[in-house]
PDB file of C-alpha atoms in Angstrom:
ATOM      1  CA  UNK A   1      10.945  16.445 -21.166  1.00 52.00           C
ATOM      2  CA  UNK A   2       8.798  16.673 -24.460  1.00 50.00           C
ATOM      3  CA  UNK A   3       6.522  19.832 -24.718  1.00 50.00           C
ATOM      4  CA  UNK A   4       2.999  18.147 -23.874  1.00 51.00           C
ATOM      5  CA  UNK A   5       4.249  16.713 -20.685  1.00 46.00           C
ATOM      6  CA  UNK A   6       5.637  19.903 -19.291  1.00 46.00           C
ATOM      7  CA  UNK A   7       2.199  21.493 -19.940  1.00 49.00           C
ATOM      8  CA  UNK A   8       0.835  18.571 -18.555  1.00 48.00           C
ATOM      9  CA  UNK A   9       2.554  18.687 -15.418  1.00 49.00           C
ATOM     10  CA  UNK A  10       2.510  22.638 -15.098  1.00 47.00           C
ATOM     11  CA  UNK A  11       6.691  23.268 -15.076  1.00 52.00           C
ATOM     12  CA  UNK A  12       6.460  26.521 -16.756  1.00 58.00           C
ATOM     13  CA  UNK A  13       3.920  27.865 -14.359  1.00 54.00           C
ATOM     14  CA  UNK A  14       5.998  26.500 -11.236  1.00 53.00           C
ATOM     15  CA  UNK A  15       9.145  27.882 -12.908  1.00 53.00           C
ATOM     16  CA  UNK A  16       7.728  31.506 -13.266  1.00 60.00           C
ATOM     17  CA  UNK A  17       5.727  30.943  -9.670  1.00 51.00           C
ATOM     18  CA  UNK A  18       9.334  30.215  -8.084  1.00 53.00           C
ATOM     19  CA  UNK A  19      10.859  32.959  -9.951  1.00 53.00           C
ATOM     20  CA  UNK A  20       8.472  35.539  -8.430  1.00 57.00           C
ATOM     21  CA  UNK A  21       8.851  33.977  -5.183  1.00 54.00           C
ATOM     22  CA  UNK A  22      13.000  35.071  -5.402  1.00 52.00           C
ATOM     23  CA  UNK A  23      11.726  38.628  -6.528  1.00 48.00           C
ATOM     24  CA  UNK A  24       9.223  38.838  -3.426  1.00 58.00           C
ATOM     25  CA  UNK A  25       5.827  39.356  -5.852  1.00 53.00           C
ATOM     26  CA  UNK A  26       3.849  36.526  -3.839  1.00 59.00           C
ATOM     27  CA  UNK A  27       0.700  37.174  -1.153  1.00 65.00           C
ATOM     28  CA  UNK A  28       0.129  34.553   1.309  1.00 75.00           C
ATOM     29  CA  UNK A  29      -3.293  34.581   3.138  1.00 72.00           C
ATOM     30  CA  UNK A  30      -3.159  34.438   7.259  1.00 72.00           C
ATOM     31  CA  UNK A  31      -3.161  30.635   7.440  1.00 70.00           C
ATOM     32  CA  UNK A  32       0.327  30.788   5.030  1.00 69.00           C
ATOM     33  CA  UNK A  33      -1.484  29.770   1.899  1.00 74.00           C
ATOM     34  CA  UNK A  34       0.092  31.242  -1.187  1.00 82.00           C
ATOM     35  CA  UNK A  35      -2.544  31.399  -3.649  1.00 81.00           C
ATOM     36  CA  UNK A  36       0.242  31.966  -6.611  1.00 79.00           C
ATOM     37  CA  UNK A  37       1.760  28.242  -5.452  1.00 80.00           C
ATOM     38  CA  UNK A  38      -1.662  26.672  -5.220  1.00 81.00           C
ATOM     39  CA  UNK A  39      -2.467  27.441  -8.623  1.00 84.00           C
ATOM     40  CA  UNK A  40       1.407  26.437  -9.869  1.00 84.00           C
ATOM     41  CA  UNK A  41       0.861  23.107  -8.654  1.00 86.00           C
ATOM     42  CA  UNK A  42      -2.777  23.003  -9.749  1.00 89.00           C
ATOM     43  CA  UNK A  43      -1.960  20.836 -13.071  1.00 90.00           C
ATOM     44  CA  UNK A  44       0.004  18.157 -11.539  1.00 91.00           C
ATOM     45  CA  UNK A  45      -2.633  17.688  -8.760  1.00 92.00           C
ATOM     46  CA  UNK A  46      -5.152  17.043 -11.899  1.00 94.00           C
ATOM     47  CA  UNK A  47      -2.795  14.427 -12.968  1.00 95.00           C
ATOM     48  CA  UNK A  48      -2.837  12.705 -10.505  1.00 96.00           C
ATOM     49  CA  UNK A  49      -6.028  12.590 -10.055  1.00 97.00           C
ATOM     50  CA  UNK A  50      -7.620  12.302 -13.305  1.00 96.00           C
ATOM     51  CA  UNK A  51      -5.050  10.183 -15.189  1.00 95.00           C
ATOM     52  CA  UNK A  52      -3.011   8.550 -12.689  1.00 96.00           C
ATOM     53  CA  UNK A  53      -5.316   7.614  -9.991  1.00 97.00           C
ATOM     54  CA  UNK A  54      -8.238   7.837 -11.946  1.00 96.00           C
ATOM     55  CA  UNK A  55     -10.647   9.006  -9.026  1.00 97.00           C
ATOM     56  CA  UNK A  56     -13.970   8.602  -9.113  1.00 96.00           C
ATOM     57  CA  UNK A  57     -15.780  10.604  -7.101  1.00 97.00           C
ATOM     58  CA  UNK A  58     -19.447  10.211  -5.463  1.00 97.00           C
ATOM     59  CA  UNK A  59     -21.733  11.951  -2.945  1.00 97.00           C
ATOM     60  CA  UNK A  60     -20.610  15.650  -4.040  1.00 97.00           C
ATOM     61  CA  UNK A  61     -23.505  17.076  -3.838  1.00 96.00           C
ATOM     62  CA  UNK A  62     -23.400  16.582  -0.189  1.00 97.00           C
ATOM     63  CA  UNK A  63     -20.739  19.591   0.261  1.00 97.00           C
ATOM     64  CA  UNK A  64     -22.449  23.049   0.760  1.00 95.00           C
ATOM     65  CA  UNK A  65     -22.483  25.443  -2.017  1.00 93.00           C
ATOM     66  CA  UNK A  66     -21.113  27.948   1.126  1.00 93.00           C
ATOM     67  CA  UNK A  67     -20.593  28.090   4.738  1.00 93.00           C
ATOM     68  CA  UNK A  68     -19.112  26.075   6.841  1.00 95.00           C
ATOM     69  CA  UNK A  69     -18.135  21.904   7.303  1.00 96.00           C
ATOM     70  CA  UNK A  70     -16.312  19.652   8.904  1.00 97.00           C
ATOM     71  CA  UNK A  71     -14.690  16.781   6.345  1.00 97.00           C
ATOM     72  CA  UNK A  72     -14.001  13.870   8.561  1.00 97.00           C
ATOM     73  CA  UNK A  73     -11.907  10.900   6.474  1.00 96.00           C
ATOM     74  CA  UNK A  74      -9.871   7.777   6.874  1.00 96.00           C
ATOM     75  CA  UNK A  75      -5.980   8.180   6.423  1.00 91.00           C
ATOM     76  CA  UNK A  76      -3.755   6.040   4.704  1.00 88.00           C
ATOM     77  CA  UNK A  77      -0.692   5.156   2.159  1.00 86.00           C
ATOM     78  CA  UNK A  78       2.438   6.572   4.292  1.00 82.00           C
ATOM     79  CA  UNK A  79       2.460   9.769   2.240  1.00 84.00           C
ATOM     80  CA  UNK A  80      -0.817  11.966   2.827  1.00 83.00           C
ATOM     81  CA  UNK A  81      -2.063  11.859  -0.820  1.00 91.00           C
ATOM     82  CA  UNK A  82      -5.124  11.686   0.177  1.00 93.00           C
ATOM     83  CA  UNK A  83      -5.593  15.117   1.173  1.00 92.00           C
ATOM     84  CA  UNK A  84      -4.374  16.160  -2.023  1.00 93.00           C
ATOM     85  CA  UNK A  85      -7.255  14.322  -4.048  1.00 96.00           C
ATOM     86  CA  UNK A  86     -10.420  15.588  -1.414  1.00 96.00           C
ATOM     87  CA  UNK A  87      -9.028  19.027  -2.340  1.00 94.00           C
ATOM     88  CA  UNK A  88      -9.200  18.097  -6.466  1.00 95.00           C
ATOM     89  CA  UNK A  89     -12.349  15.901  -6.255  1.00 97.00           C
ATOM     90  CA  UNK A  90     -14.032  19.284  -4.797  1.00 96.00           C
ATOM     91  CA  UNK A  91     -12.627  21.304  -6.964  1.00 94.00           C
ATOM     92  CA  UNK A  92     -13.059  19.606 -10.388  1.00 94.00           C
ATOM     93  CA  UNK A  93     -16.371  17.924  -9.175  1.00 95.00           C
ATOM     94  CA  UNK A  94     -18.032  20.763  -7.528  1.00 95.00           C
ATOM     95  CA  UNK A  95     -20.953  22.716  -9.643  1.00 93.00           C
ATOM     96  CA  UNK A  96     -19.236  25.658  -6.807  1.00 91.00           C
ATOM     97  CA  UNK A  97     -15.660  24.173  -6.665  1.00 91.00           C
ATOM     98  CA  UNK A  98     -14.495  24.968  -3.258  1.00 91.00           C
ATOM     99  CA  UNK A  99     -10.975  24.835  -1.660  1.00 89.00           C
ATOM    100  CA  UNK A 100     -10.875  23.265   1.680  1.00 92.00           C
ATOM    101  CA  UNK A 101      -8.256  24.071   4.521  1.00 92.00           C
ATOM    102  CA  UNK A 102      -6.534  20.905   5.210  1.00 90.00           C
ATOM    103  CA  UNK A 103      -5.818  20.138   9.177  1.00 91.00           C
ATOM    104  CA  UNK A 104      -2.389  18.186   8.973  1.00 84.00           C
ATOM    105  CA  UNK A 105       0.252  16.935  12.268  1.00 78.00           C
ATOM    106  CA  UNK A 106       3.326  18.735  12.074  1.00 69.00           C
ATOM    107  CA  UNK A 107       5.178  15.055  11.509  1.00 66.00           C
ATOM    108  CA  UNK A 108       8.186  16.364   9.932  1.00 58.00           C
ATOM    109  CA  UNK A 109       9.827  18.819  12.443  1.00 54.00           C
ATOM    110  CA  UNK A 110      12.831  18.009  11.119  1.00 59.00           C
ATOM    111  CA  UNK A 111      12.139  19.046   7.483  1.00 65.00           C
ATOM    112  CA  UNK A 112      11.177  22.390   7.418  1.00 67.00           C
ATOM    113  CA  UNK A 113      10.905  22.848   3.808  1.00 71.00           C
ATOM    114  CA  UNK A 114       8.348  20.172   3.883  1.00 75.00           C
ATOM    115  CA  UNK A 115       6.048  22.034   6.076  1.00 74.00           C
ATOM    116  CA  UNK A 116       6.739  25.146   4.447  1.00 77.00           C
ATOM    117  CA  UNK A 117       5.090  23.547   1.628  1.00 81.00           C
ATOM    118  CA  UNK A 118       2.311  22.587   3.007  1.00 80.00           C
ATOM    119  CA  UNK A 119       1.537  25.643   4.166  1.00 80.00           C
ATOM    120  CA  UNK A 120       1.680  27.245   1.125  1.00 82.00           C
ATOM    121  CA  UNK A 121      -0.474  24.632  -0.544  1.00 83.00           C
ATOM    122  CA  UNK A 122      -3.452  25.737   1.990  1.00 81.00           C
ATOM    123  CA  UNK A 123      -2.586  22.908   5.070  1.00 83.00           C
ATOM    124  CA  UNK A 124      -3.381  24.386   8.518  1.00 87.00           C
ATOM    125  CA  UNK A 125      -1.888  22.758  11.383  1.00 84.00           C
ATOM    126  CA  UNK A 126      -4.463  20.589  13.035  1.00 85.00           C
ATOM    127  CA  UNK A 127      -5.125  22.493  16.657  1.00 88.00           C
ATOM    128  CA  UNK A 128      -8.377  22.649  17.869  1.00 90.00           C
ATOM    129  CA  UNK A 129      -8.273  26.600  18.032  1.00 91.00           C
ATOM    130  CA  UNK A 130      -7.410  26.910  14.293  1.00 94.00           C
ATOM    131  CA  UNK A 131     -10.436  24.404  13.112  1.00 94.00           C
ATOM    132  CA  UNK A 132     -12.492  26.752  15.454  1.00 94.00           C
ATOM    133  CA  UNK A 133     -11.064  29.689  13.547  1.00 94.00           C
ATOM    134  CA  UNK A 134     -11.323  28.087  10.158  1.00 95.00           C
ATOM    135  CA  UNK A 135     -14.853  26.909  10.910  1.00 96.00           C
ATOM    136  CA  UNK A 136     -16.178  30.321  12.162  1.00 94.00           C
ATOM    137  CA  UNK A 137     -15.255  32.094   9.116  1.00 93.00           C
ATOM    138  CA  UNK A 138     -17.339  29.750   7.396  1.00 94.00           C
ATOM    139  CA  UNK A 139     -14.408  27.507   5.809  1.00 93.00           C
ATOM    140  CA  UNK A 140     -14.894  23.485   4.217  1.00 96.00           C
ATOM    141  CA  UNK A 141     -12.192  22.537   6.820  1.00 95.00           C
ATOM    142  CA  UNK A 142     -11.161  18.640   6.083  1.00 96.00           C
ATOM    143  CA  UNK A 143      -9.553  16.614   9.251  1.00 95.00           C
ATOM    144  CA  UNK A 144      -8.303  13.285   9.332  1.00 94.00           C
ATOM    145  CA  UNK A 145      -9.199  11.780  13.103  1.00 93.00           C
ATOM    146  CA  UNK A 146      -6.755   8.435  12.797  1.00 90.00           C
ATOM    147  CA  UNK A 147      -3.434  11.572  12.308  1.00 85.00           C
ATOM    148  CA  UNK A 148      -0.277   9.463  11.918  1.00 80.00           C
ATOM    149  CA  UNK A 149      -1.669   6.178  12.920  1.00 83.00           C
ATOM    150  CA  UNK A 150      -4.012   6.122  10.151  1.00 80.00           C
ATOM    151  CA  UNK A 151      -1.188   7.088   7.577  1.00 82.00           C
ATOM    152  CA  UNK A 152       1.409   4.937   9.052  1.00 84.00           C
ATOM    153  CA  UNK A 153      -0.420   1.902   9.620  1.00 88.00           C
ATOM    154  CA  UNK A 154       1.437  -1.066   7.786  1.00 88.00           C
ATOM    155  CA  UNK A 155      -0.492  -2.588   4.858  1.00 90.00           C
ATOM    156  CA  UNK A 156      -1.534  -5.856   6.339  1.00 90.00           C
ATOM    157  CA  UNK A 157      -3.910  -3.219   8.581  1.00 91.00           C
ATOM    158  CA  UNK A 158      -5.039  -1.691   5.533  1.00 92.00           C
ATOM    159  CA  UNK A 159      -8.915  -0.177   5.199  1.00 93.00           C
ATOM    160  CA  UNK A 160      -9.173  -1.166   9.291  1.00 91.00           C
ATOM    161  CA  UNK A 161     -10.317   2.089  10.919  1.00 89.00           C
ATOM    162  CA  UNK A 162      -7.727   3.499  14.111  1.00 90.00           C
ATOM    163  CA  UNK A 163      -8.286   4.834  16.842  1.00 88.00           C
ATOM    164  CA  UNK A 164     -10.380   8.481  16.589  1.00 88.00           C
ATOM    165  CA  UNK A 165      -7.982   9.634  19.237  1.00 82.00           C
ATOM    166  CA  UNK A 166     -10.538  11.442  22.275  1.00 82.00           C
ATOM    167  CA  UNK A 167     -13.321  13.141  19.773  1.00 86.00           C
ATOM    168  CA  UNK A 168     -11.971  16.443  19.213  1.00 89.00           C
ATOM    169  CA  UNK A 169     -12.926  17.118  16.008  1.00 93.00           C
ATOM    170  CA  UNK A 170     -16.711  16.223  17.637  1.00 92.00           C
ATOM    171  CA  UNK A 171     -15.818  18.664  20.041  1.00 90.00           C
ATOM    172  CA  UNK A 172     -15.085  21.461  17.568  1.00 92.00           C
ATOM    173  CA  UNK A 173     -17.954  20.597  15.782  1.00 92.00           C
ATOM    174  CA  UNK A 174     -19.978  21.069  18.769  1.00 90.00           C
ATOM    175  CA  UNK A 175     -18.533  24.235  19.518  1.00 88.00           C
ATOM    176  CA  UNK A 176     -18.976  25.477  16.483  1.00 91.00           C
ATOM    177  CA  UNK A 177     -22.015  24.324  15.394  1.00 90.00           C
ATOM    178  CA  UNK A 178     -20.298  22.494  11.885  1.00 94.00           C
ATOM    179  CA  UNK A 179     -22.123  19.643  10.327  1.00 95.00           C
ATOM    180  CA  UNK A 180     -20.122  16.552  10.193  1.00 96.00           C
ATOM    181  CA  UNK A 181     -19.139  15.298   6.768  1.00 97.00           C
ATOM    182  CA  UNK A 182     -17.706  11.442   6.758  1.00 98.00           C
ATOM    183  CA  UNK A 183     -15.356  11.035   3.829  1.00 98.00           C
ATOM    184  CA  UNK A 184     -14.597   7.506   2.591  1.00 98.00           C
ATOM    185  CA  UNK A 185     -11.504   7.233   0.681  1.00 97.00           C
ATOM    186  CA  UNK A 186     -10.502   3.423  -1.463  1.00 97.00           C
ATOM    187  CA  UNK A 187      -7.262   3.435  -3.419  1.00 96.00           C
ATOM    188  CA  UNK A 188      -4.915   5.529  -0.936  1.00 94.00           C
ATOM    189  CA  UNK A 189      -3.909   1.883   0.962  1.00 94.00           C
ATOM    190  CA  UNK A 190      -2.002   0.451  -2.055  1.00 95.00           C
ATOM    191  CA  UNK A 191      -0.075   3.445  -3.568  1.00 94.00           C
ATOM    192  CA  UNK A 192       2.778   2.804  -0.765  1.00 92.00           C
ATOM    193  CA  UNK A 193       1.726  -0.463   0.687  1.00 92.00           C
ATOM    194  CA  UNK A 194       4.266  -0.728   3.625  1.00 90.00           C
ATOM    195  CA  UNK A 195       5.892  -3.946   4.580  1.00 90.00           C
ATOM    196  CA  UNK A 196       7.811  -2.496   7.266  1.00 87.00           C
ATOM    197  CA  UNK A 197       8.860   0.244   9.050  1.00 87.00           C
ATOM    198  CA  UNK A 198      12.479   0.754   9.894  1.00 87.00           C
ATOM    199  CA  UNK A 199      12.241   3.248  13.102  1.00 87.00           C
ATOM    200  CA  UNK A 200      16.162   3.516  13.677  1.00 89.00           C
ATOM    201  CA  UNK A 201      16.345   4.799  10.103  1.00 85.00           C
ATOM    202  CA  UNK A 202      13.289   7.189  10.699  1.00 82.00           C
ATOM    203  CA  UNK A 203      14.147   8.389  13.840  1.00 83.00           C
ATOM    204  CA  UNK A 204      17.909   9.180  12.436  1.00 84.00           C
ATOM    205  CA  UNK A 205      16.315  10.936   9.351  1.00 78.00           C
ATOM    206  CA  UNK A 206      13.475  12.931  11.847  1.00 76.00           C
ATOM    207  CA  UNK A 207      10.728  10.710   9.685  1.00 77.00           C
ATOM    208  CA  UNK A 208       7.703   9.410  11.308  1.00 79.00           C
ATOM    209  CA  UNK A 209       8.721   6.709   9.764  1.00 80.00           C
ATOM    210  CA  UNK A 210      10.798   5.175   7.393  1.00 84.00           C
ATOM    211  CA  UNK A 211       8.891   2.529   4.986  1.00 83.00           C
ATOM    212  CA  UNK A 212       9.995  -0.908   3.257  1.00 88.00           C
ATOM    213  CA  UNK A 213       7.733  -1.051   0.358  1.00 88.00           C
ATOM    214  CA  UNK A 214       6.954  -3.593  -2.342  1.00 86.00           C
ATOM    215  CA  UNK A 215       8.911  -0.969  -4.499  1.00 87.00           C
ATOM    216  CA  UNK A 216      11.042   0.832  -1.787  1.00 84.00           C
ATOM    217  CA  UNK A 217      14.446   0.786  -1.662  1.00 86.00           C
ATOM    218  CA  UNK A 218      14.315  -2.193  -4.028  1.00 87.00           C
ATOM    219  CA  UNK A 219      13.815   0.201  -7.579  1.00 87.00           C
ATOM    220  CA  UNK A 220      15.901   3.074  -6.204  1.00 87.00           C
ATOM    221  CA  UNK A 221      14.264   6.178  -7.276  1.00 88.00           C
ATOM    222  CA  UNK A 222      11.713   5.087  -9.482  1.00 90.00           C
ATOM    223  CA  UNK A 223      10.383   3.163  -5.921  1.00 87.00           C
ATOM    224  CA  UNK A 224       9.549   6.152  -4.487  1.00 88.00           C
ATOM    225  CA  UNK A 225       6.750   6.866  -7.415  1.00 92.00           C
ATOM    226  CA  UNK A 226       3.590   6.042  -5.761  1.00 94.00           C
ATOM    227  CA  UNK A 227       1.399   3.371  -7.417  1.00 95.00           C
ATOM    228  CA  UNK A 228      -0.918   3.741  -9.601  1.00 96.00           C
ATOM    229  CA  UNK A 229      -3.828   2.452  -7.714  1.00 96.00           C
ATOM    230  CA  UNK A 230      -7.597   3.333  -8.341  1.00 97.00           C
ATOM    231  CA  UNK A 231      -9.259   5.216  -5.965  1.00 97.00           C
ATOM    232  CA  UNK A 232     -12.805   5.760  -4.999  1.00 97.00           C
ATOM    233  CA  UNK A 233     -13.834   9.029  -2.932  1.00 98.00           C
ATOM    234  CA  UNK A 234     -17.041   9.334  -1.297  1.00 98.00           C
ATOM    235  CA  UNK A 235     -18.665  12.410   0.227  1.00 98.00           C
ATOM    236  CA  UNK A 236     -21.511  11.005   2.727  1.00 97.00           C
ATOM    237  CA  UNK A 237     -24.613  13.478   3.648  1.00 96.00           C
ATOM    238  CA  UNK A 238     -23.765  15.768   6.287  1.00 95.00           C
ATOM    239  CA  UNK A 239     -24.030  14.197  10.457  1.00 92.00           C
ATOM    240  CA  UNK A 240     -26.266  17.327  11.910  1.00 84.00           C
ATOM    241  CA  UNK A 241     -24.715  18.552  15.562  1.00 82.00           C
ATOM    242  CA  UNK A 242     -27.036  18.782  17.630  1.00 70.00           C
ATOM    243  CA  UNK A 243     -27.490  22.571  19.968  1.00 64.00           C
ATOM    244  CA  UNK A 244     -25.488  23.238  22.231  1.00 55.00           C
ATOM    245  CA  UNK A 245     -27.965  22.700  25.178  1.00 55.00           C
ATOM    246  CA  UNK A 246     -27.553  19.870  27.414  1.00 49.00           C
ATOM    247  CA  UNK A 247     -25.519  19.461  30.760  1.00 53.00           C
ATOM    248  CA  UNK A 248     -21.843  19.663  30.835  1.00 53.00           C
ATOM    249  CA  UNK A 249     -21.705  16.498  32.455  1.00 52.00           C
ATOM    250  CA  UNK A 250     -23.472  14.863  28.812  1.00 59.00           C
ATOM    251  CA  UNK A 251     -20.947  15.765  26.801  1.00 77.00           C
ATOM    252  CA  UNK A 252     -18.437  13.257  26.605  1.00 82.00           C
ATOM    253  CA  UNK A 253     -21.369  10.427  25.789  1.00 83.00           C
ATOM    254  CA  UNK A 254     -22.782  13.006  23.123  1.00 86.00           C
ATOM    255  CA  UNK A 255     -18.912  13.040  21.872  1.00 89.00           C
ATOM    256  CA  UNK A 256     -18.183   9.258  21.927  1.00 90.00           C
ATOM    257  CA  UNK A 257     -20.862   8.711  20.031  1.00 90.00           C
ATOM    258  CA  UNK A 258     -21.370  10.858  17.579  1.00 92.00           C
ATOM    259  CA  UNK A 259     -17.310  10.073  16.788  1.00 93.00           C
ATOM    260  CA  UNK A 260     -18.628   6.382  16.729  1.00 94.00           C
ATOM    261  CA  UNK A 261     -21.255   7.152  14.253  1.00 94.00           C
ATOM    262  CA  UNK A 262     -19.051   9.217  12.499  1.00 96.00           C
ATOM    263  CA  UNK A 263     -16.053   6.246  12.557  1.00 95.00           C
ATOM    264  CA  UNK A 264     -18.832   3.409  11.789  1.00 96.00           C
ATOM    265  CA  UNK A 265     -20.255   4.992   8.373  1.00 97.00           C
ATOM    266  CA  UNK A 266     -16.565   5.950   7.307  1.00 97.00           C
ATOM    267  CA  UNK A 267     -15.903   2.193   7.796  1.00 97.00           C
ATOM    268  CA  UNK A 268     -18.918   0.707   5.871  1.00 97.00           C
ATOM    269  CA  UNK A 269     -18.567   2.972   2.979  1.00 97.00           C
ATOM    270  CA  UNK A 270     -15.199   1.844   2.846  1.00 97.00           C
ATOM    271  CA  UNK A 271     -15.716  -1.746   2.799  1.00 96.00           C
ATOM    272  CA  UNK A 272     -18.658  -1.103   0.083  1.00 96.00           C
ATOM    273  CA  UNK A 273     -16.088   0.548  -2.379  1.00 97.00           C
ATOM    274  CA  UNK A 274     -13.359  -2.096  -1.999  1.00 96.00           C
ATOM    275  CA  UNK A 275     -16.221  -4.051  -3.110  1.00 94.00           C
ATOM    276  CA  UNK A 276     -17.325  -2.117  -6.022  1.00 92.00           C
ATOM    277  CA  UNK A 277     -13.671  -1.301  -7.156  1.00 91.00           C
ATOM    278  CA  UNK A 278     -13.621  -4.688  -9.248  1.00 87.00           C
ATOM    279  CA  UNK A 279      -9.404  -4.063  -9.830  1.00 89.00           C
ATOM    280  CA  UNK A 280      -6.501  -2.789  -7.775  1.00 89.00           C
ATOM    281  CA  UNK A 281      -4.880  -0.854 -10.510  1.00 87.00           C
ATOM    282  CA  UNK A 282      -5.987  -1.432 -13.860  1.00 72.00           C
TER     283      UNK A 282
END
């Protein structure tokens, strides 16, 4: 590997981040996040999304300078990328670059490492008591209300909304008085577009699933490269939540729709930026 890709890609500074790790000189905050990681992996994330996926990036002034918020985007592309680039487009794009506590499903029981990882890299397992935590100490806390069927979702479903399971992150919201703030996200869809999903191979491997791609298995290892697809990010202007005063008995229509509005403006931003983006990839 020449010289300007490793510094591209930041392998000294995950070499000497690993190395400290085996001497125990690392801090990890109480959510698991080691700051010393986060940084290691800091230059590849900006590949990624400056050069690779080329994000472009809209509506940022629409994330507080401080306090709290509640990110609310669409899922998609098998392997949660997209996470990955709300974190960079706040943090490059920012005028007060922020990092945001990622709510993720524990999907990968089976792979420990993999969730070790995550942790490290500032995910929070999505419960509703740690968004109320995170939210309450006045954290940019970014959920995606679709979880796995939203990521999984074949790509002949692509861009079409799921489910927002039964409101919680409303409810959390609610609770914790946290505006609402719909992310639209165009380009994850193609960068694994799955064909099919082989569940006797995903269940056997303790996958959530196990993708046939237009790449996958076909190109061995270089198939497992995500593709280079051009994505689109857009922060919309905060949902207010309304007080906290009305009648128990209210809040489930007060939930339903404010997920609907919530759901509705992620899907018509969405369908305006596959518009806009004028190519797939190039």
């Amino acid at each position: 590997m020449n010289k300007s890709l490793k510094r591209a890609l930041g392998v000294n500074s995950l070499a000497q981040a690993a190395k400290k790790r085996l001497e125990g000189d690392y801090h990890v905050d109480e959510w698991g996040m080691d700051e010393g990681i986060r940084r290691s992996f800091w230059p590849i994330l900006d590949f990624f999304y400056s050069r690779y996926f080329r994000v472009t990036a809209s509506g940022i002034e629409n994330i507080p300078d401080k306090g709290r918020a509640l990110l609310a985007a669409n899922h998609g592309g098998a392997v949660p990328f997209d996470g990955a680039m709300v974190m960079a487009a706040i943090m490059r794009e920012h005028p007060n670059p922020r990092l945001p506590k990622t709510l993720h499903v524990d999907m990968l029981s089976n792979w420990p490492w993999a969730n070790y990882l995550v942790s490290r890299l500032g995910g929070v397992q999505a419960m509703p008591e740690n968004a109320e935590k995170l939210l309450e100490s006045g954290c940019l806390t970014l959920v995606f209300p679709e979880g796995g069927k939203g990521l999984g979702k074949p790509f002949s479903k692509r861009y079409q909304m799921q489910r927002f399971g039964r409101g919680g992150f409303v409810k959390v919201a609610l609770k914790t008085q946290s505006p609402i703030i719909p992310v639209s996200i165009v380009g994850a869809e193609e960068i694994y577009p799955m064909l099919y999903d082989v569940k006797p191979l995903a269940k056997m491997l303790g996958l959530p699933w196990a993708p046939i791609t237009f790449t996958w298995p076909w190109l061995g290892p270089l198939g497992a490269l995500p593709l280079p697809s051009k994505w689109f990010i857009d922060f919309g202007k905060p949902i207010p939540i309304p007080d906290m005063k009305y009648r128990p008995s209210e809040e489930p229509l007060l939930v339903n729709r404010i997920t609907a509005q919530v759901r509705d403006h992620i899907q018509k931003t969405v369908n305006r930026l596959l518009v806009q983006r004028e190519k797939v990839f190039f």
